[in-house]
Structure formats: C-alpha cells, structure tokens
Amino acid sequence: MTLLSLKDVTKAYGGVPALKGVDLSVAPGEIHALMGENGAGKSTLIKILAGVVAPDHADIRIDGQPVEIGSPRQAHRLGFRFIHQEFNVVPALSVAENIFMGRQYPTRGGLFVDWRKLNQAARDTLQKLGITHIDPSRPLGSLSLGDQMLVRISSAFIGDDGAPARLYVLDEPTAALNRGESERLFTVLRELRASGASVLYVSHRLDEVMAICDMATVVRDGRSIDTRRIADITHDDLVTLMIGRRVEEAYPPAIAAPRAETVLAAQDLGIRGGRNVSFQVRAGEVLGIAGIANAGQRNLLRTLFGDLAATGGAMTLAGQPYRPRSPADAWRAGLGYIPRERRSEGLVLSRPIFENTTLPHLAAQSRWRTWLTPPREKRAASEQGELVRLKASGPGQRVRELSGGNQQKVVFAKALLGKPRLLLLDEPTRGVDVGAKFDIYSIIRDMAAGGMGVVLVSSDLPELIGMADRIAVMRDGAITDIVAAAGLNEERLLNLCYGR
Ligand SMILES: Nc1ncnc2c1ncn2[C@@H]1O[C@H](COP(=O)(O)OP(=O)(O)OP(=O)(O)O)[C@@H](O)[C@H]1O
Ligand SMILES: [Mg+2]
C-alpha cells in the first residue's frame, strides 16, 4: 500500500537542472528518510510537494490517485504538513503568533483576537512535543535557537482544521537542536507513526536516521539512486550510496604540529553568567571546546568575539592586549568567527555570494568605499569560493539559491577572507553532508598548518576527538579539564562533560 508516490519529478532553475528524475514512494505509518549530499535536490523536492515550487514534470499520486499541488493551501488540504529548512519566523511576534501564523486566530465576537485562547492553543500545541518551559506570550526572538526551532516544529502539529494530517515532512529539523531536544522530537515522530501517519525526514545526521527511520531513499545529483530498508543497510552503505564512493576515513590527518607561539591567551577571563577561565591557543593548534548543552560554551565564544564584555581578567591576541568591544573590533584585531546559525547571524540571503563574503572586509578591500569595485570583490569571492569548494554558478549568485551546505561554505569563505589569526567555529558542520564535512575539515587543517589558531565548539564528540589537538571541557560555566585529544575516546570525553 502506498500513501504517496512520486514518479519522474524534474525541475530546472533558470535552465540549470536541480531534479533530473526522482521517484519516491512513502507507505502509511512509516518514517522515510530522504538522504543526499548538499545540493542533491532534497529541499527542491520538498518544496514541490508543498506547492511552493512548480515542477517541470511530476507524476504525484496519493492513494494511487493522481493529484496536482498548485499551492501550499492545496498541499495542506491533501494532509501534508511541513517544516522547511529555512527559518521563516518573525522574531518580534510572540511564540503563539508564530505558531498560528497564516491560520485563523481565535477571536472574540469575530472582531478582536482572543489572546487568552490563542496562548492556550499554543500551549496545547507545544505540550504535544512535551514542551512546558516556553511561555507562548514571549517574543520568539528572545528564545534560544533550540527553543525557536521547537516552536517552529510544533506548528506542524496544530490540531487539524478539516484536513487530517497524513504526511509530515521535516527538512533538517534537528540541525539547531541538541540531543535532548532532538529526542523529544523523535518521541513525537514515533507516536505519529504508531497512529498511522507517515513522515518524510531529511537529515545529515546518519546516526539519527539509522535510529528512527524505517526506509531511506537516496538522491544524488538530482536523481533518486535507491530506496532501502534501514534494517538492511549499514551506516557505511548509506554514505556510499549518497556520495557514490566509499569513504576511507572521516577526518583528514593533521598536516603540521602546533607551533610554540601563542595566538590567544586568556587569563582569569570573566565570562558573564559563568566563571573565570584561563587557557591558551597556540599557532596551528585546534582547541576543541566540549560540554553538554548550555555549559557555558556560548558565552565564552561571545566574549572572545566581542559580543559580550568580559567581567574581568585579560586576553592577548597575537601578543597584543585584546579586549574587543564589538564584533567589528574583534575582526580588526584578527579574529574570524563562524556562527552556529548561519542564516540569521551570518548571511544576507537576498544578496550575491561576493557581497556576503566581502561584507565585513570592505575596509581591507579599499581605502575608500567609493573606490570599491565589484570586480575586485568578485575576484576575492571566487578565490575564497574555490578554497572552500563552493558549488555555485558564480560569485554573482544569490545566497538564497544555494543549498544549505553551500550556504555554510559561504560563511566559511567570509571568515577566511579576513586572514584571521584566530578562527572561532561554532558547530561548523551542522547541516553539512559527509562529503562537504570532509572538505571543511580539510580547510581547517590547511588553515592550522598556515599558523592560524582554531577554537572549535562542537556537540559532535567524534568530531572534537578527530579534529582537535586538545579539548577544553566546560561544565556549569567553567573549564573543568583541558585534555589531549589523542588517545581519548567518546565515552571518556562524555564522562568528563558530565563530571563523572
Ligand atoms: N531558487 C533557486 N534558484 C536557483 N537555483 C536553486 C534555487 N533553489 C535551489 N537551487 C539549486 O538547486 C540545487 C538543489 O538544491 P536543494 O536546496 O534542493 O539541495 P538540498 O539537497 O536540499 O541540499 P542541502 O542538504 O544543502 O540543503 C542546488 O544546486 C541549488 O543551488
Ligand atoms: Mg536542503
């Protein structure tokens, strides 16, 4: 029995094919993974299902009956619910308003919004995900990224207005979630499956796909390659299907050992909401920062890149006293920063790649802004794009048109263009496919070999162990251990994070 069947879906953007022939069928009561490298066409396929993008050709059937999906409203009526990859929320509006955006708000006498009812309805919706700690009347923008994501996800689970939900489509829902938050979502997905609904699930986290999905369809370069039962395949099989070759190793070896000279030294540095920390990063060294969620990593990073004032202590950067009063100050002093949430913090989606990569560097590009010529910017952007192996049609392409993983590479290109002495990376490989991950790791190795110091904050423990020279463990706002990564295993590191 088939709930949804897609055959021979094709789509080109401005003559460039994004989908060249995708087949997919989803049975009732199954969690079906849609896998593929960055740019393979997953989100495009999902937007076609959602009635947001019109396909060039598609045979779409529900329960065997051909259907047309001409608009999001139609998709909704067919029983489809979506969590798209882009963050389309309004931070200034309340949590409740964001959850019910585009729907009928409850009213009093048909005229005035009944806020009490709206907030209660939002509370009920959040409750379905087991969330009780979020106040629906707060502005969405005041919540942590993980909580914002949970709010977005919950909007897919609003009670049905006439059209019962049959298929939930989630495009990388866990990219901004920590382990605990992800687990909550998985519990809900399993409940939905038990109730007979289906889920189409996109994620680059293979372990998560192996754990919660029943089936996987792999797309490569715009074509569906294969559909397999998860129970019948291994993690490595899935990787091979996705990138078309076996991956020998996950992490490139270090090119050079860290040098003796210190790039960053922090002495009794006072972190707001945390404690004083002392540590050093040497030239060519990758210092990993580990810890469970909210152990103080975020405020430490913000203090390093000038977004949060230190409450005491001192730092030096490349031998000079360093006390940035703003991120711009930090850039000037030689610090590069790659934020966790690339879309809201790192990119202007509506602008071309070259503007996004050169934005914080205008001063370095030309003494007077009026002299600034786009060709020069474009050349710099092309060079940087090559460095990060960006897949784009050219430096003039709008960032919005890039796949998620390639947007992440634009953020990298931007950080590297300033030739920083110290590079701060906050979860740099979230939402990035296995092939692009290796590219990013290789870039980090190259930069370190050139003498850059790197601070890598990651919740991916194997990534920390694989890439860092030393790992600083944070707990309750303090650095509790600094250990060599060589010889460390995941279990030991996890125990350090939990203080066992
Ligand atoms: N609006 C657009 N205009 C032009 N090209 C686009 C547009 N949207 C997507 N593309 C291109 O279509 C291809 C497929 O992109 P898509 O976003 O579907 O990839 P994806 O599989 O979701 O990747 P990721 O894992 O990085 O999110 C990419 O080459 C992308 O650059
Ligand atoms: Mg995508």
mmCIF file of C-alpha atoms in Angstrom, residues 125-478:
data_model
loop_
_atom_site.group_PDB
_atom_site.id
_atom_site.type_symbol
_atom_site.label_atom_id
_atom_site.label_comp_id
_atom_site.label_asym_id
_atom_site.label_seq_id
_atom_site.Cartn_x
_atom_site.Cartn_y
_atom_site.Cartn_z
ATOM 1 C CA THR A 125 0.375 22.592 20.709
ATOM 2 C CA LEU A 126 3.724 22.861 22.492
ATOM 3 C CA GLN A 127 2.513 20.307 25.010
ATOM 4 C CA LYS A 128 2.267 17.760 22.178
ATOM 5 C CA LEU A 129 6.062 17.942 21.976
ATOM 6 C CA GLY A 130 6.246 17.684 25.752
ATOM 7 C CA ILE A 131 7.313 21.335 25.979
ATOM 8 C CA THR A 132 6.164 23.197 29.063
ATOM 9 C CA HIS A 133 9.065 25.593 29.639
ATOM 10 C CA ILE A 134 8.224 28.023 26.812
ATOM 11 C CA ASP A 135 5.869 30.933 27.560
ATOM 12 C CA PRO A 136 3.699 31.427 24.424
ATOM 13 C CA SER A 137 3.334 35.166 25.010
ATOM 14 C CA ARG A 138 7.084 35.863 24.826
ATOM 15 C CA PRO A 139 8.603 37.269 21.641
ATOM 16 C CA LEU A 140 10.020 34.377 19.647
ATOM 17 C CA GLY A 141 13.321 36.196 19.138
ATOM 18 C CA SER A 142 14.015 36.169 22.865
ATOM 19 C CA LEU A 143 14.246 32.355 22.941
ATOM 20 C CA SER A 144 17.334 30.233 22.410
ATOM 21 C CA LEU A 145 17.816 28.867 18.894
ATOM 22 C CA GLY A 146 16.885 25.363 20.003
ATOM 23 C CA ASP A 147 13.656 26.615 21.554
ATOM 24 C CA GLN A 148 12.851 28.657 18.436
ATOM 25 C CA MET A 149 13.259 25.507 16.396
ATOM 26 C CA LEU A 150 10.990 23.561 18.760
ATOM 27 C CA VAL A 151 8.345 26.285 18.334
ATOM 28 C CA ARG A 152 8.634 26.037 14.562
ATOM 29 C CA ILE A 153 8.349 22.280 14.673
ATOM 30 C CA SER A 154 5.318 22.386 16.931
ATOM 31 C CA SER A 155 3.422 24.496 14.389
ATOM 32 C CA ALA A 156 3.248 21.405 12.174
ATOM 33 C CA PHE A 157 1.326 19.628 14.914
ATOM 34 C CA ILE A 158 -1.561 22.089 15.323
ATOM 35 C CA GLY A 159 -4.934 20.381 15.549
ATOM 36 C CA ASP A 160 -6.498 19.717 12.161
ATOM 37 C CA ASP A 161 -8.826 22.242 10.632
ATOM 38 C CA GLY A 162 -10.769 19.880 8.431
ATOM 39 C CA ALA A 163 -7.882 18.127 6.672
ATOM 40 C CA PRO A 164 -6.429 15.340 8.789
ATOM 41 C CA ALA A 165 -2.641 15.234 8.649
ATOM 42 C CA ARG A 166 -1.282 12.164 6.865
ATOM 43 C CA LEU A 167 2.285 13.073 5.978
ATOM 44 C CA TYR A 168 4.716 15.188 7.975
ATOM 45 C CA VAL A 169 7.696 16.461 6.021
ATOM 46 C CA LEU A 170 10.658 17.704 8.039
ATOM 47 C CA ASP A 171 13.679 19.230 6.308
ATOM 48 C CA GLU A 172 16.655 19.075 8.700
ATOM 49 C CA PRO A 173 14.639 19.749 11.851
ATOM 50 C CA THR A 174 17.446 18.820 14.228
ATOM 51 C CA ALA A 175 20.199 20.971 12.711
ATOM 52 C CA ALA A 176 19.727 23.518 15.540
ATOM 53 C CA LEU A 177 18.694 21.110 18.291
ATOM 54 C CA ASN A 178 20.765 19.498 20.997
ATOM 55 C CA ARG A 179 20.491 15.835 21.901
ATOM 56 C CA GLY A 180 17.713 16.214 24.464
ATOM 57 C CA GLU A 181 15.613 18.425 22.200
ATOM 58 C CA SER A 182 16.080 16.002 19.296
ATOM 59 C CA GLU A 183 14.959 13.104 21.473
ATOM 60 C CA ARG A 184 11.695 14.918 22.228
ATOM 61 C CA LEU A 185 11.035 15.304 18.539
ATOM 62 C CA PHE A 186 11.794 11.627 17.892
ATOM 63 C CA THR A 187 9.313 10.559 20.543
ATOM 64 C CA VAL A 188 6.619 12.571 18.766
ATOM 65 C CA LEU A 189 7.587 11.156 15.371
ATOM 66 C CA ARG A 190 7.353 7.611 16.717
ATOM 67 C CA GLU A 191 3.914 8.387 18.157
ATOM 68 C CA LEU A 192 2.773 9.772 14.819
ATOM 69 C CA ARG A 193 3.991 6.625 13.110
ATOM 70 C CA ALA A 194 2.144 4.473 15.619
ATOM 71 C CA SER A 195 -1.028 6.426 14.857
ATOM 72 C CA GLY A 196 -0.657 5.568 11.148
ATOM 73 C CA ALA A 197 0.738 8.876 9.868
ATOM 74 C CA SER A 198 3.877 8.977 7.737
ATOM 75 C CA VAL A 199 6.982 11.086 7.993
ATOM 76 C CA LEU A 200 9.389 12.166 5.273
ATOM 77 C CA TYR A 201 12.587 13.083 7.048
ATOM 78 C CA VAL A 202 15.678 14.926 5.825
ATOM 79 C CA SER A 203 18.815 14.928 7.941
ATOM 80 C CA HIS A 204 22.561 14.796 7.501
ATOM 81 C CA ARG A 205 22.939 13.067 10.846
ATOM 82 C CA LEU A 206 23.278 9.461 9.836
ATOM 83 C CA ASP A 207 23.110 8.006 13.319
ATOM 84 C CA GLU A 208 19.762 9.693 13.822
ATOM 85 C CA VAL A 209 18.445 8.356 10.517
ATOM 86 C CA MET A 210 19.638 4.857 11.393
ATOM 87 C CA ALA A 211 17.865 5.134 14.752
ATOM 88 C CA ILE A 212 14.423 6.472 13.830
ATOM 89 C CA CYS A 213 13.766 5.775 10.131
ATOM 90 C CA ASP A 214 12.290 2.657 8.509
ATOM 91 C CA MET A 215 13.220 3.356 4.908
ATOM 92 C CA ALA A 216 15.687 5.598 3.108
ATOM 93 C CA THR A 217 15.627 6.992 -0.398
ATOM 94 C CA VAL A 218 18.928 8.415 -1.582
ATOM 95 C CA VAL A 219 19.143 11.196 -4.158
ATOM 96 C CA ARG A 220 22.387 12.067 -5.850
ATOM 97 C CA ASP A 221 22.807 14.931 -8.273
ATOM 98 C CA GLY A 222 19.060 15.322 -8.841
ATOM 99 C CA ARG A 223 18.246 11.641 -9.339
ATOM 100 C CA SER A 224 16.917 9.034 -6.959
ATOM 101 C CA ILE A 225 19.572 6.337 -6.696
ATOM 102 C CA ASP A 226 17.978 3.710 -4.492
ATOM 103 C CA THR A 227 15.419 3.029 -1.777
ATOM 104 C CA ARG A 228 16.431 0.665 1.023
ATOM 105 C CA ARG A 229 15.080 -0.661 4.257
ATOM 106 C CA ILE A 230 17.161 0.812 7.075
ATOM 107 C CA ALA A 231 17.250 -2.571 8.794
ATOM 108 C CA ASP A 232 19.060 -3.997 5.764
ATOM 109 C CA ILE A 233 21.870 -1.465 5.436
ATOM 110 C CA THR A 234 24.783 -0.079 7.413
ATOM 111 C CA HIS A 235 25.904 3.461 8.061
ATOM 112 C CA ASP A 236 28.741 2.986 5.553
ATOM 113 C CA ASP A 237 26.377 1.653 2.854
ATOM 114 C CA LEU A 238 24.310 4.788 3.216
ATOM 115 C CA VAL A 239 27.355 7.038 2.851
ATOM 116 C CA THR A 240 28.478 5.131 -0.230
ATOM 117 C CA LEU A 241 25.027 5.498 -1.805
ATOM 118 C CA MET A 242 24.987 9.209 -1.062
ATOM 119 C CA ILE A 243 28.360 10.204 -2.401
ATOM 120 C CA GLY A 244 28.926 7.388 -4.873
ATOM 121 C CA ARG A 245 32.158 6.148 -3.380
ATOM 122 C CA ARG A 246 33.440 4.621 -0.173
ATOM 123 C CA VAL A 247 34.798 6.997 2.426
ATOM 124 C CA GLU A 248 38.058 5.728 3.825
ATOM 125 C CA GLU A 249 38.297 7.998 6.797
ATOM 126 C CA ALA A 250 36.181 10.657 8.410
ATOM 127 C CA TYR A 251 38.940 13.134 9.322
ATOM 128 C CA PRO A 252 41.956 14.263 7.310
ATOM 129 C CA PRO A 253 45.235 13.830 9.213
ATOM 130 C CA ALA A 254 46.945 16.885 10.697
ATOM 131 C CA ILE A 255 49.464 18.454 8.336
ATOM 132 C CA ALA A 256 51.766 20.029 10.908
ATOM 133 C CA ALA A 257 52.139 20.017 14.673
ATOM 134 C CA PRO A 258 51.073 23.122 16.616
ATOM 135 C CA ARG A 259 53.849 25.699 16.937
ATOM 136 C CA ALA A 260 55.332 27.094 20.112
ATOM 137 C CA GLU A 261 53.975 30.631 19.752
ATOM 138 C CA THR A 262 50.707 31.521 21.469
ATOM 139 C CA VAL A 263 47.955 33.114 19.378
ATOM 140 C CA LEU A 264 45.370 33.629 22.102
ATOM 141 C CA ALA A 265 45.927 33.684 25.832
ATOM 142 C CA ALA A 266 43.088 34.140 28.309
ATOM 143 C CA GLN A 267 43.990 34.731 31.938
ATOM 144 C CA ASP A 268 41.220 34.553 34.553
ATOM 145 C CA LEU A 269 38.854 35.777 31.865
ATOM 146 C CA GLY A 270 35.479 36.581 33.442
ATOM 147 C CA ILE A 271 32.576 35.170 31.447
ATOM 148 C CA ARG A 272 29.162 36.667 32.081
ATOM 149 C CA GLY A 273 26.877 34.058 33.622
ATOM 150 C CA GLY A 274 29.878 31.783 34.063
ATOM 151 C CA ARG A 275 33.172 31.682 35.889
ATOM 152 C CA ASN A 276 36.724 32.771 35.196
ATOM 153 C CA VAL A 277 38.553 30.751 32.594
ATOM 154 C CA SER A 278 42.226 30.502 31.665
ATOM 155 C CA PHE A 279 43.532 28.832 28.535
ATOM 156 C CA GLN A 280 45.824 29.322 25.558
ATOM 157 C CA VAL A 281 45.618 28.536 21.870
ATOM 158 C CA ARG A 282 48.886 28.095 20.007
ATOM 159 C CA ALA A 283 49.568 28.874 16.357
ATOM 160 C CA GLY A 284 48.486 25.887 14.279
ATOM 161 C CA GLU A 285 46.532 24.389 17.139
ATOM 162 C CA VAL A 286 42.894 23.319 17.117
ATOM 163 C CA LEU A 287 41.469 23.716 20.611
ATOM 164 C CA GLY A 288 38.172 21.868 20.963
ATOM 165 C CA ILE A 289 35.516 23.006 23.434
ATOM 166 C CA ALA A 290 33.271 20.242 24.748
ATOM 167 C CA GLY A 291 30.377 20.242 27.179
ATOM 168 C CA ILE A 292 26.733 19.337 27.461
ATOM 169 C CA ALA A 293 24.204 21.935 26.215
ATOM 170 C CA ASN A 294 24.471 25.347 27.913
ATOM 171 C CA ALA A 295 27.614 24.520 29.876
ATOM 172 C CA GLY A 296 28.941 28.000 29.080
ATOM 173 C CA GLN A 297 30.369 27.494 25.588
ATOM 174 C CA ARG A 298 28.152 30.131 24.038
ATOM 175 C CA ASN A 299 29.070 32.966 26.388
ATOM 176 C CA LEU A 300 32.737 32.046 26.198
ATOM 177 C CA LEU A 301 32.600 32.399 22.409
ATOM 178 C CA ARG A 302 30.646 35.642 22.634
ATOM 179 C CA THR A 303 33.276 37.046 24.968
ATOM 180 C CA LEU A 304 36.040 36.026 22.567
ATOM 181 C CA PHE A 305 34.447 37.718 19.559
ATOM 182 C CA GLY A 306 33.440 40.887 21.324
ATOM 183 C CA ASP A 307 29.703 40.377 21.586
ATOM 184 C CA LEU A 308 29.813 40.150 25.369
ATOM 185 C CA ALA A 309 32.126 42.195 27.601
ATOM 186 C CA ALA A 310 34.455 40.222 29.850
ATOM 187 C CA THR A 311 33.689 40.724 33.502
ATOM 188 C CA GLY A 312 37.348 40.522 34.465
ATOM 189 C CA GLY A 313 40.756 39.123 33.636
ATOM 190 C CA ALA A 314 42.722 39.724 30.450
ATOM 191 C CA MET A 315 43.403 38.370 26.974
ATOM 192 C CA THR A 316 46.165 38.751 24.439
ATOM 193 C CA LEU A 317 45.792 38.063 20.710
ATOM 194 C CA ALA A 318 48.993 37.589 18.730
ATOM 195 C CA GLY A 319 50.918 39.121 21.616
ATOM 196 C CA GLN A 320 48.808 42.300 21.836
ATOM 197 C CA PRO A 321 46.397 43.092 24.654
ATOM 198 C CA TYR A 322 42.960 42.086 23.367
ATOM 199 C CA ARG A 323 39.705 43.422 24.755
ATOM 200 C CA PRO A 324 37.181 43.669 21.893
ATOM 201 C CA ARG A 325 34.242 45.994 22.496
ATOM 202 C CA SER A 326 32.288 44.739 19.494
ATOM 203 C CA PRO A 327 32.488 42.006 16.836
ATOM 204 C CA ALA A 328 33.818 44.622 14.381
ATOM 205 C CA ASP A 329 36.575 45.355 16.873
ATOM 206 C CA ALA A 330 37.365 41.655 17.036
ATOM 207 C CA TRP A 331 37.521 41.385 13.220
ATOM 208 C CA ARG A 332 40.012 44.230 13.135
ATOM 209 C CA ALA A 333 42.180 42.588 15.758
ATOM 210 C CA GLY A 334 42.424 39.433 13.614
ATOM 211 C CA LEU A 335 39.607 37.215 14.737
ATOM 212 C CA GLY A 336 37.378 35.220 12.398
ATOM 213 C CA TYR A 337 34.074 33.781 13.555
ATOM 214 C CA ILE A 338 31.727 31.202 12.088
ATOM 215 C CA PRO A 339 28.361 31.354 13.831
ATOM 216 C CA ARG A 340 26.183 28.360 14.518
ATOM 217 C CA GLU A 341 23.031 29.702 12.907
ATOM 218 C CA ARG A 342 24.384 30.743 9.552
ATOM 219 C CA ARG A 343 21.140 32.119 8.161
ATOM 220 C CA SER A 344 20.235 34.572 10.873
ATOM 221 C CA GLU A 345 23.723 35.527 12.035
ATOM 222 C CA GLY A 346 25.988 35.001 9.104
ATOM 223 C CA LEU A 347 24.315 35.743 5.789
ATOM 224 C CA VAL A 348 22.218 38.202 3.834
ATOM 225 C CA LEU A 349 20.263 35.704 1.753
ATOM 226 C CA SER A 350 18.937 38.140 -0.821
ATOM 227 C CA ARG A 351 22.434 39.342 -1.801
ATOM 228 C CA PRO A 352 25.005 37.676 -4.061
ATOM 229 C CA ILE A 353 27.808 35.474 -2.803
ATOM 230 C CA PHE A 354 30.523 38.067 -3.390
ATOM 231 C CA GLU A 355 28.789 40.655 -1.224
ATOM 232 C CA ASN A 356 28.280 38.153 1.540
ATOM 233 C CA THR A 357 31.907 37.117 1.623
ATOM 234 C CA THR A 358 33.346 40.625 1.479
ATOM 235 C CA LEU A 359 30.849 42.423 3.710
ATOM 236 C CA PRO A 360 32.957 42.677 6.891
ATOM 237 C CA HIS A 361 36.133 43.288 4.908
ATOM 238 C CA LEU A 362 35.230 46.395 2.935
ATOM 239 C CA ALA A 363 37.841 48.428 4.753
ATOM 240 C CA ALA A 364 40.584 45.990 3.815
ATOM 241 C CA GLN A 365 39.471 45.846 0.188
ATOM 242 C CA SER A 366 39.821 49.541 -0.452
ATOM 243 C CA ARG A 367 40.818 52.636 1.483
ATOM 244 C CA TRP A 368 37.732 54.470 0.356
ATOM 245 C CA ARG A 369 34.438 52.736 -0.076
ATOM 246 C CA THR A 370 33.732 54.655 -3.268
ATOM 247 C CA TRP A 371 36.755 53.062 -4.854
ATOM 248 C CA LEU A 372 35.371 49.689 -4.115
ATOM 249 C CA THR A 373 34.737 47.934 -7.380
ATOM 250 C CA PRO A 374 32.573 44.827 -7.650
ATOM 251 C CA PRO A 375 35.108 43.084 -9.962
ATOM 252 C CA ARG A 376 37.654 43.187 -7.175
ATOM 253 C CA GLU A 377 35.127 41.848 -4.697
ATOM 254 C CA LYS A 378 34.093 39.172 -7.137
ATOM 255 C CA ARG A 379 37.652 38.072 -7.719
ATOM 256 C CA ALA A 380 38.262 37.785 -3.991
ATOM 257 C CA ALA A 381 34.993 35.892 -3.584
ATOM 258 C CA SER A 382 35.846 33.476 -6.390
ATOM 259 C CA GLU A 383 39.214 32.724 -4.855
ATOM 260 C CA GLN A 384 37.627 32.139 -1.475
ATOM 261 C CA GLY A 385 34.856 30.078 -3.059
ATOM 262 C CA GLU A 386 37.447 27.824 -4.629
ATOM 263 C CA LEU A 387 39.217 27.491 -1.330
ATOM 264 C CA VAL A 388 36.068 26.188 0.329
ATOM 265 C CA ARG A 389 34.990 24.147 -2.746
ATOM 266 C CA LEU A 390 31.744 26.033 -3.092
ATOM 267 C CA LYS A 391 29.194 24.608 -5.541
ATOM 268 C CA ALA A 392 27.618 27.665 -7.149
ATOM 269 C CA SER A 393 27.102 29.063 -10.631
ATOM 270 C CA GLY A 394 29.384 32.030 -9.858
ATOM 271 C CA PRO A 395 30.120 34.780 -7.324
ATOM 272 C CA GLY A 396 27.057 36.723 -8.505
ATOM 273 C CA GLN A 397 24.583 34.006 -7.490
ATOM 274 C CA ARG A 398 22.258 34.937 -4.657
ATOM 275 C CA VAL A 399 22.954 33.058 -1.458
ATOM 276 C CA ARG A 400 19.253 32.165 -1.182
ATOM 277 C CA GLU A 401 19.653 29.975 -4.267
ATOM 278 C CA LEU A 402 22.397 27.841 -2.741
ATOM 279 C CA SER A 403 21.728 24.585 -0.964
ATOM 280 C CA GLY A 404 22.049 24.660 2.829
ATOM 281 C CA GLY A 405 25.531 23.150 2.957
ATOM 282 C CA ASN A 406 26.857 25.532 0.357
ATOM 283 C CA GLN A 407 25.472 28.489 2.300
ATOM 284 C CA GLN A 408 27.576 27.232 5.192
ATOM 285 C CA LYS A 409 30.639 27.315 2.938
ATOM 286 C CA VAL A 410 29.918 30.960 2.082
ATOM 287 C CA VAL A 411 30.106 31.709 5.803
ATOM 288 C CA PHE A 412 33.474 29.955 5.856
ATOM 289 C CA ALA A 413 34.707 31.912 2.859
ATOM 290 C CA LYS A 414 33.690 35.135 4.586
ATOM 291 C CA ALA A 415 35.520 34.260 7.798
ATOM 292 C CA LEU A 416 38.684 33.240 5.946
ATOM 293 C CA LEU A 417 38.854 36.283 3.709
ATOM 294 C CA GLY A 418 39.972 38.424 6.639
ATOM 295 C CA LYS A 419 43.004 36.103 7.070
ATOM 296 C CA PRO A 420 42.330 35.835 10.796
ATOM 297 C CA ARG A 421 44.979 34.890 13.356
ATOM 298 C CA LEU A 422 42.358 33.039 15.354
ATOM 299 C CA LEU A 423 39.296 31.319 13.920
ATOM 300 C CA LEU A 424 36.274 30.584 16.129
ATOM 301 C CA LEU A 425 33.999 27.818 14.851
ATOM 302 C CA ASP A 426 30.608 27.210 16.432
ATOM 303 C CA GLU A 427 29.204 23.857 15.263
ATOM 304 C CA PRO A 428 30.734 24.328 11.807
ATOM 305 C CA THR A 429 29.438 21.112 10.238
ATOM 306 C CA ARG A 430 25.793 21.151 11.287
ATOM 307 C CA GLY A 431 23.567 20.560 8.280
ATOM 308 C CA VAL A 432 26.601 19.748 6.154
ATOM 309 C CA ASP A 433 26.782 16.494 4.196
ATOM 310 C CA VAL A 434 29.534 13.926 4.741
ATOM 311 C CA GLY A 435 31.469 14.944 1.645
ATOM 312 C CA ALA A 436 31.336 18.661 2.445
ATOM 313 C CA LYS A 437 32.236 17.873 6.054
ATOM 314 C CA PHE A 438 35.481 16.359 4.884
ATOM 315 C CA ASP A 439 36.066 19.487 2.768
ATOM 316 C CA ILE A 440 35.509 21.707 5.786
ATOM 317 C CA TYR A 441 37.813 19.588 7.948
ATOM 318 C CA SER A 442 40.467 19.830 5.243
ATOM 319 C CA ILE A 443 40.109 23.616 5.208
ATOM 320 C CA ILE A 444 40.576 23.678 8.984
ATOM 321 C CA ARG A 445 43.726 21.544 8.629
ATOM 322 C CA ASP A 446 45.105 23.843 5.921
ATOM 323 C CA MET A 447 44.441 26.948 7.979
ATOM 324 C CA ALA A 448 46.069 25.429 11.057
ATOM 325 C CA ALA A 449 49.094 24.364 9.012
ATOM 326 C CA GLY A 450 49.419 28.003 7.928
ATOM 327 C CA GLY A 451 49.725 29.064 11.570
ATOM 328 C CA MET A 452 46.140 30.034 12.375
ATOM 329 C CA GLY A 453 44.832 29.139 15.818
ATOM 330 C CA VAL A 454 41.415 27.483 15.827
ATOM 331 C CA VAL A 455 38.783 27.211 18.554
ATOM 332 C CA LEU A 456 36.218 24.540 17.692
ATOM 333 C CA VAL A 457 32.975 24.356 19.679
ATOM 334 C CA SER A 458 31.046 21.224 18.807
ATOM 335 C CA SER A 459 28.464 18.909 20.286
ATOM 336 C CA ASP A 460 29.701 16.181 17.946
ATOM 337 C CA LEU A 461 32.175 14.337 20.177
ATOM 338 C CA PRO A 462 33.813 12.237 17.432
ATOM 339 C CA GLU A 463 34.372 15.477 15.511
ATOM 340 C CA LEU A 464 36.144 17.034 18.504
ATOM 341 C CA ILE A 465 38.299 13.969 19.036
ATOM 342 C CA GLY A 466 39.030 13.688 15.311
ATOM 343 C CA MET A 467 39.944 17.325 14.735
ATOM 344 C CA ALA A 468 41.226 18.892 17.958
ATOM 345 C CA ASP A 469 44.754 18.785 19.362
ATOM 346 C CA ARG A 470 43.472 19.489 22.873
ATOM 347 C CA ILE A 471 39.947 19.658 24.247
ATOM 348 C CA ALA A 472 38.754 22.031 26.968
ATOM 349 C CA VAL A 473 35.755 20.600 28.791
ATOM 350 C CA MET A 474 33.184 23.066 30.139
ATOM 351 C CA ARG A 475 30.752 22.400 32.926
ATOM 352 C CA ASP A 476 28.485 24.897 34.736
ATOM 353 C CA GLY A 477 30.197 27.860 33.123
ATOM 354 C CA ALA A 478 33.760 26.813 33.986
#
